[in-house]
mmCIF file of C-alpha atoms in Angstrom:
data_model
loop_
_atom_site.group_PDB
_atom_site.id
_atom_site.type_symbol
_atom_site.label_atom_id
_atom_site.label_comp_id
_atom_site.label_asym_id
_atom_site.label_seq_id
_atom_site.Cartn_x
_atom_site.Cartn_y
_atom_site.Cartn_z
ATOM 1 C CA UNK O 293 -11.714 -4.005 15.843
ATOM 2 C CA UNK O 294 -8.944 -2.929 13.487
ATOM 3 C CA UNK O 295 -9.202 0.561 12.061
ATOM 4 C CA UNK O 296 -7.448 1.840 8.963
ATOM 5 C CA UNK O 297 -6.857 5.263 7.452
ATOM 6 C CA UNK O 298 -6.175 5.295 3.710
ATOM 7 C CA UNK O 299 -4.593 8.488 2.409
ATOM 8 C CA UNK O 300 -5.572 8.849 -1.242
ATOM 9 C CA UNK O 301 -8.776 8.293 -3.176
ATOM 10 C CA UNK O 302 -7.685 6.517 -6.366
ATOM 11 C CA UNK O 303 -8.160 2.938 -7.556
ATOM 12 C CA UNK O 304 -5.756 1.351 -5.068
ATOM 13 C CA UNK O 305 -7.359 3.293 -2.237
ATOM 14 C CA UNK O 306 -10.732 1.843 -3.200
ATOM 15 C CA UNK O 307 -9.298 -1.659 -3.566
ATOM 16 C CA UNK O 308 -7.672 -1.609 -0.131
ATOM 17 C CA UNK O 309 -10.849 -0.123 1.356
ATOM 18 C CA UNK O 310 -12.667 -3.177 -0.027
ATOM 19 C CA UNK O 311 -10.065 -5.454 1.586
ATOM 20 C CA UNK O 312 -10.487 -3.691 4.921
ATOM 21 C CA UNK O 313 -14.278 -3.812 4.674
ATOM 22 C CA UNK O 314 -14.222 -7.572 4.093
ATOM 23 C CA UNK O 315 -11.977 -7.852 7.143
ATOM 24 C CA UNK O 316 -14.527 -5.985 9.265
ATOM 25 C CA UNK O 317 -12.240 -2.987 9.835
ATOM 26 C CA UNK O 318 -13.365 0.592 10.305
ATOM 27 C CA UNK O 319 -12.225 2.556 7.232
ATOM 28 C CA UNK O 320 -11.320 6.226 6.897
ATOM 29 C CA UNK O 321 -10.525 7.623 3.437
ATOM 30 C CA UNK O 322 -8.465 10.823 3.511
ATOM 31 C CA UNK O 323 -8.829 12.830 0.302
ATOM 32 C CA UNK O 324 -6.639 15.685 -0.872
ATOM 33 C CA UNK O 325 -9.633 18.031 -0.749
ATOM 34 C CA UNK O 326 -13.401 17.870 -0.419
ATOM 35 C CA UNK O 327 -13.690 18.044 -4.224
ATOM 36 C CA UNK O 328 -11.250 15.207 -4.948
ATOM 37 C CA UNK O 329 -12.842 12.498 -7.045
ATOM 38 C CA UNK O 330 -13.703 9.225 -5.333
ATOM 39 C CA UNK O 331 -16.532 6.747 -5.353
ATOM 40 C CA UNK O 332 -18.349 7.336 -2.053
ATOM 41 C CA UNK O 333 -19.427 4.119 -0.387
ATOM 42 C CA UNK O 334 -21.684 3.581 2.619
ATOM 43 C CA UNK O 335 -19.931 2.560 5.809
ATOM 44 C CA UNK O 336 -16.736 4.501 5.136
ATOM 45 C CA UNK O 337 -15.678 7.767 6.749
ATOM 46 C CA UNK O 338 -14.391 10.437 4.386
ATOM 47 C CA UNK O 339 -11.978 13.127 5.553
ATOM 48 C CA UNK O 340 -9.673 15.660 3.934
ATOM 49 C CA UNK O 341 -5.961 16.269 4.384
ATOM 50 C CA UNK O 342 -5.353 17.843 7.762
ATOM 51 C CA UNK O 343 -8.143 15.967 9.543
ATOM 52 C CA UNK O 344 -7.114 13.611 12.320
ATOM 53 C CA UNK O 345 -6.076 10.100 11.294
ATOM 54 C CA UNK O 346 -8.414 7.690 13.074
ATOM 55 C CA UNK O 347 -6.859 4.404 11.941
ATOM 56 C CA UNK O 348 -4.306 2.298 13.775
ATOM 57 C CA UNK O 349 -2.986 1.329 10.343
ATOM 58 C CA UNK O 350 -2.259 4.067 7.804
ATOM 59 C CA UNK O 351 -2.005 3.255 4.098
ATOM 60 C CA UNK O 352 -0.211 5.722 1.839
ATOM 61 C CA UNK O 353 -2.180 5.172 -1.390
ATOM 62 C CA UNK O 354 -0.551 8.085 -3.188
ATOM 63 C CA UNK O 355 2.530 8.477 -5.407
ATOM 64 C CA UNK O 356 5.847 8.413 -3.571
ATOM 65 C CA UNK O 357 6.376 12.045 -4.607
ATOM 66 C CA UNK O 358 3.494 13.001 -2.296
ATOM 67 C CA UNK O 359 5.087 11.451 0.804
ATOM 68 C CA UNK O 360 6.974 14.580 1.841
ATOM 69 C CA UNK O 361 3.789 16.656 1.972
ATOM 70 C CA UNK O 362 1.984 13.961 3.963
ATOM 71 C CA UNK O 363 4.820 13.831 6.477
ATOM 72 C CA UNK O 364 4.709 17.604 6.869
ATOM 73 C CA UNK O 365 1.002 17.323 7.656
ATOM 74 C CA UNK O 366 0.971 14.204 9.824
ATOM 75 C CA UNK O 367 4.468 13.620 11.179
ATOM 76 C CA UNK O 368 3.509 13.677 14.872
ATOM 77 C CA UNK O 369 0.463 11.435 14.374
ATOM 78 C CA UNK O 370 2.406 8.886 12.325
ATOM 79 C CA UNK O 371 4.756 8.311 15.257
ATOM 80 C CA UNK O 372 2.040 6.124 16.787
ATOM 81 C CA UNK O 373 0.996 4.229 13.681
ATOM 82 C CA UNK O 374 1.806 1.286 11.449
ATOM 83 C CA UNK O 375 2.384 2.820 8.013
ATOM 84 C CA UNK O 376 1.793 0.664 4.943
ATOM 85 C CA UNK O 377 3.765 1.684 1.866
ATOM 86 C CA UNK O 378 2.157 0.396 -1.343
ATOM 87 C CA UNK O 379 4.117 2.482 -3.841
ATOM 88 C CA UNK O 380 5.852 1.353 -7.020
ATOM 89 C CA UNK O 381 8.042 4.333 -7.993
ATOM 90 C CA UNK O 382 8.032 3.689 -11.731
ATOM 91 C CA UNK O 383 9.226 6.307 -14.195
ATOM 92 C CA UNK O 384 5.972 6.400 -16.179
ATOM 93 C CA UNK O 385 7.515 8.710 -18.795
ATOM 94 C CA UNK O 386 9.686 5.834 -19.993
ATOM 95 C CA UNK O 387 8.307 2.717 -18.259
ATOM 96 C CA UNK O 388 11.956 1.736 -18.070
ATOM 97 C CA UNK O 389 13.134 1.990 -14.473
ATOM 98 C CA UNK O 390 12.326 2.434 -10.813
ATOM 99 C CA UNK O 391 12.893 5.876 -9.355
ATOM 100 C CA UNK O 392 13.925 4.639 -5.911
ATOM 101 C CA UNK O 393 17.672 4.587 -5.101
ATOM 102 C CA UNK O 394 19.492 1.604 -6.581
ATOM 103 C CA UNK O 395 20.399 0.288 -3.118
ATOM 104 C CA UNK O 396 17.139 1.143 -1.364
ATOM 105 C CA UNK O 397 13.339 1.289 -1.711
ATOM 106 C CA UNK O 398 10.551 3.777 -1.123
ATOM 107 C CA UNK O 399 9.722 1.909 2.080
ATOM 108 C CA UNK O 400 13.273 2.196 3.413
ATOM 109 C CA UNK O 401 13.437 5.876 2.468
ATOM 110 C CA UNK O 402 10.077 6.487 4.144
ATOM 111 C CA UNK O 403 11.284 4.784 7.332
ATOM 112 C CA UNK O 404 14.232 7.212 7.454
ATOM 113 C CA UNK O 405 11.859 10.188 7.317
ATOM 114 C CA UNK O 406 9.456 9.024 10.020
ATOM 115 C CA UNK O 407 9.765 9.784 13.737
ATOM 116 C CA UNK O 408 10.809 7.160 16.252
ATOM 117 C CA UNK O 409 7.976 4.783 17.079
ATOM 118 C CA UNK O 410 6.575 4.535 13.562
ATOM 119 C CA UNK O 411 6.670 1.117 11.876
ATOM 120 C CA UNK O 412 6.749 0.784 8.083
ATOM 121 C CA UNK O 413 5.424 -2.310 6.332
ATOM 122 C CA UNK O 414 5.716 -2.746 2.568
ATOM 123 C CA UNK O 415 2.577 -4.465 1.285
ATOM 124 C CA UNK O 416 0.036 -4.563 -1.572
ATOM 125 C CA UNK O 417 2.453 -3.131 -4.155
ATOM 126 C CA UNK O 418 2.796 -6.466 -5.970
ATOM 127 C CA UNK O 419 -0.993 -6.744 -6.278
ATOM 128 C CA UNK O 420 -3.025 -5.125 -9.025
ATOM 129 C CA UNK O 421 -6.146 -3.449 -7.668
ATOM 130 C CA UNK O 422 -8.678 -5.796 -9.251
ATOM 131 C CA UNK O 423 -7.200 -8.832 -7.497
ATOM 132 C CA UNK O 424 -7.534 -7.078 -4.148
ATOM 133 C CA UNK O 425 -11.122 -6.026 -4.833
ATOM 134 C CA UNK O 426 -12.152 -9.557 -5.810
ATOM 135 C CA UNK O 427 -9.895 -11.276 -3.293
ATOM 136 C CA UNK O 428 -8.922 -13.790 -5.962
ATOM 137 C CA UNK O 429 -6.220 -14.093 -8.609
ATOM 138 C CA UNK O 430 -7.484 -16.468 -11.256
ATOM 139 C CA UNK O 431 -8.807 -19.465 -9.354
ATOM 140 C CA UNK O 432 -6.757 -18.911 -6.182
ATOM 141 C CA UNK O 433 -7.091 -16.502 -3.264
ATOM 142 C CA UNK O 434 -4.985 -13.400 -3.811
ATOM 143 C CA UNK O 435 -1.578 -13.565 -2.110
ATOM 144 C CA UNK O 436 -0.226 -10.380 -0.530
ATOM 145 C CA UNK O 437 3.525 -10.296 0.043
ATOM 146 C CA UNK O 438 4.764 -8.007 2.809
ATOM 147 C CA UNK O 439 8.028 -6.974 4.436
ATOM 148 C CA UNK O 440 9.009 -5.056 7.551
ATOM 149 C CA UNK O 441 11.327 -4.885 10.524
ATOM 150 C CA UNK O 442 8.770 -4.976 13.364
ATOM 151 C CA UNK O 443 7.052 -8.283 14.121
ATOM 152 C CA UNK O 444 4.013 -6.748 15.803
ATOM 153 C CA UNK O 445 3.396 -4.370 12.887
ATOM 154 C CA UNK O 446 3.675 -7.216 10.381
ATOM 155 C CA UNK O 447 1.316 -9.386 12.409
ATOM 156 C CA UNK O 448 -1.321 -6.639 12.346
ATOM 157 C CA UNK O 449 -1.031 -6.233 8.592
ATOM 158 C CA UNK O 450 -1.152 -9.998 8.072
ATOM 159 C CA UNK O 451 -4.239 -10.254 10.279
ATOM 160 C CA UNK O 452 -6.037 -7.663 8.128
ATOM 161 C CA UNK O 453 -5.121 -9.500 4.932
ATOM 162 C CA UNK O 454 -6.154 -12.903 6.228
ATOM 163 C CA UNK O 455 -9.410 -11.610 7.742
ATOM 164 C CA UNK O 456 -10.338 -10.399 4.259
ATOM 165 C CA UNK O 457 -10.032 -13.947 2.899
ATOM 166 C CA UNK O 458 -6.656 -13.539 1.214
ATOM 167 C CA UNK O 459 -3.278 -15.124 1.870
ATOM 168 C CA UNK O 460 -0.499 -13.173 3.612
ATOM 169 C CA UNK O 461 3.162 -14.140 3.109
ATOM 170 C CA UNK O 462 5.998 -12.547 5.079
ATOM 171 C CA UNK O 463 9.039 -12.151 2.806
ATOM 172 C CA UNK O 464 11.371 -10.828 5.497
ATOM 173 C CA UNK O 465 12.806 -7.522 6.752
ATOM 174 C CA UNK O 466 12.212 -4.134 5.186
ATOM 175 C CA UNK O 467 15.315 -4.569 3.024
ATOM 176 C CA UNK O 468 13.232 -7.022 0.966
ATOM 177 C CA UNK O 469 11.017 -4.105 -0.107
ATOM 178 C CA UNK O 470 13.477 -3.474 -2.935
ATOM 179 C CA UNK O 471 12.680 -6.891 -4.411
ATOM 180 C CA UNK O 472 8.944 -6.347 -3.900
ATOM 181 C CA UNK O 473 9.177 -3.081 -5.830
ATOM 182 C CA UNK O 474 10.995 -4.870 -8.651
ATOM 183 C CA UNK O 475 8.184 -7.443 -8.764
ATOM 184 C CA UNK O 476 5.570 -4.695 -8.819
ATOM 185 C CA UNK O 477 7.463 -2.916 -11.588
ATOM 186 C CA UNK O 478 7.641 -6.049 -13.728
ATOM 187 C CA UNK O 479 3.972 -6.855 -13.229
ATOM 188 C CA UNK O 480 2.794 -3.359 -14.162
ATOM 189 C CA UNK O 481 5.043 -3.259 -17.230
ATOM 190 C CA UNK O 482 3.802 -6.649 -18.417
ATOM 191 C CA UNK O 483 0.185 -5.560 -18.020
ATOM 192 C CA UNK O 484 0.870 -2.287 -19.845
ATOM 193 C CA UNK O 485 2.407 -4.260 -22.737
ATOM 194 C CA UNK O 486 -0.578 -6.596 -22.884
ATOM 195 C CA UNK O 487 1.440 -9.615 -21.784
ATOM 196 C CA UNK O 488 -0.874 -10.107 -18.805
ATOM 197 C CA UNK O 489 -4.200 -8.648 -17.702
ATOM 198 C CA UNK O 490 -4.774 -6.005 -15.047
ATOM 199 C CA UNK O 491 -7.444 -8.303 -13.627
ATOM 200 C CA UNK O 492 -4.864 -11.042 -12.992
ATOM 201 C CA UNK O 493 -1.197 -10.917 -12.035
ATOM 202 C CA UNK O 494 1.420 -13.121 -10.444
ATOM 203 C CA UNK O 495 0.081 -15.826 -8.142
ATOM 204 C CA UNK O 496 1.912 -17.707 -5.381
ATOM 205 C CA UNK O 497 0.455 -21.186 -5.131
ATOM 206 C CA UNK O 498 0.149 -22.881 -1.713
#
């Protein structure tokens, strides 16, 4: 059975935990501290930063600015994992630009920081949390776009997505993460402006 460790306890953490639960995966939620806010759910294991990561897949459901601290804590353990980067590094003070380098992405920068043997997959960043929790986007199953350089890692992420009842679409190598982040940026901005709803989002029809 697939196991997944989700670092972070915010809305996206809860949404991806719901995805993993539907897929029948064992879920570990790693909180910043024992007092960090989160909605405790039966069937999930709760840990704090510094505890061992039990999942084969590790989701970084925290702001990109927190990645350095996570790597300091878990660098050796992450060498044996598939790491899922869901971040959209938006400058929320202006809502006007991405904070990742113009020729790169948070996923590509993360891959540079990780030890040999770690595999980064960009996924879930184009999806708003409500569409992951429900598994639907309007009248269609939610589509999760993902990118990465390692076929086995991408297959494992796709299997989790599909086992949860959603559609998984491989958009190519990790260099495509830049385009995924641009899509996530546009979707969040449109929702913030009231052009779309946070309960909906972009849909990719079959």
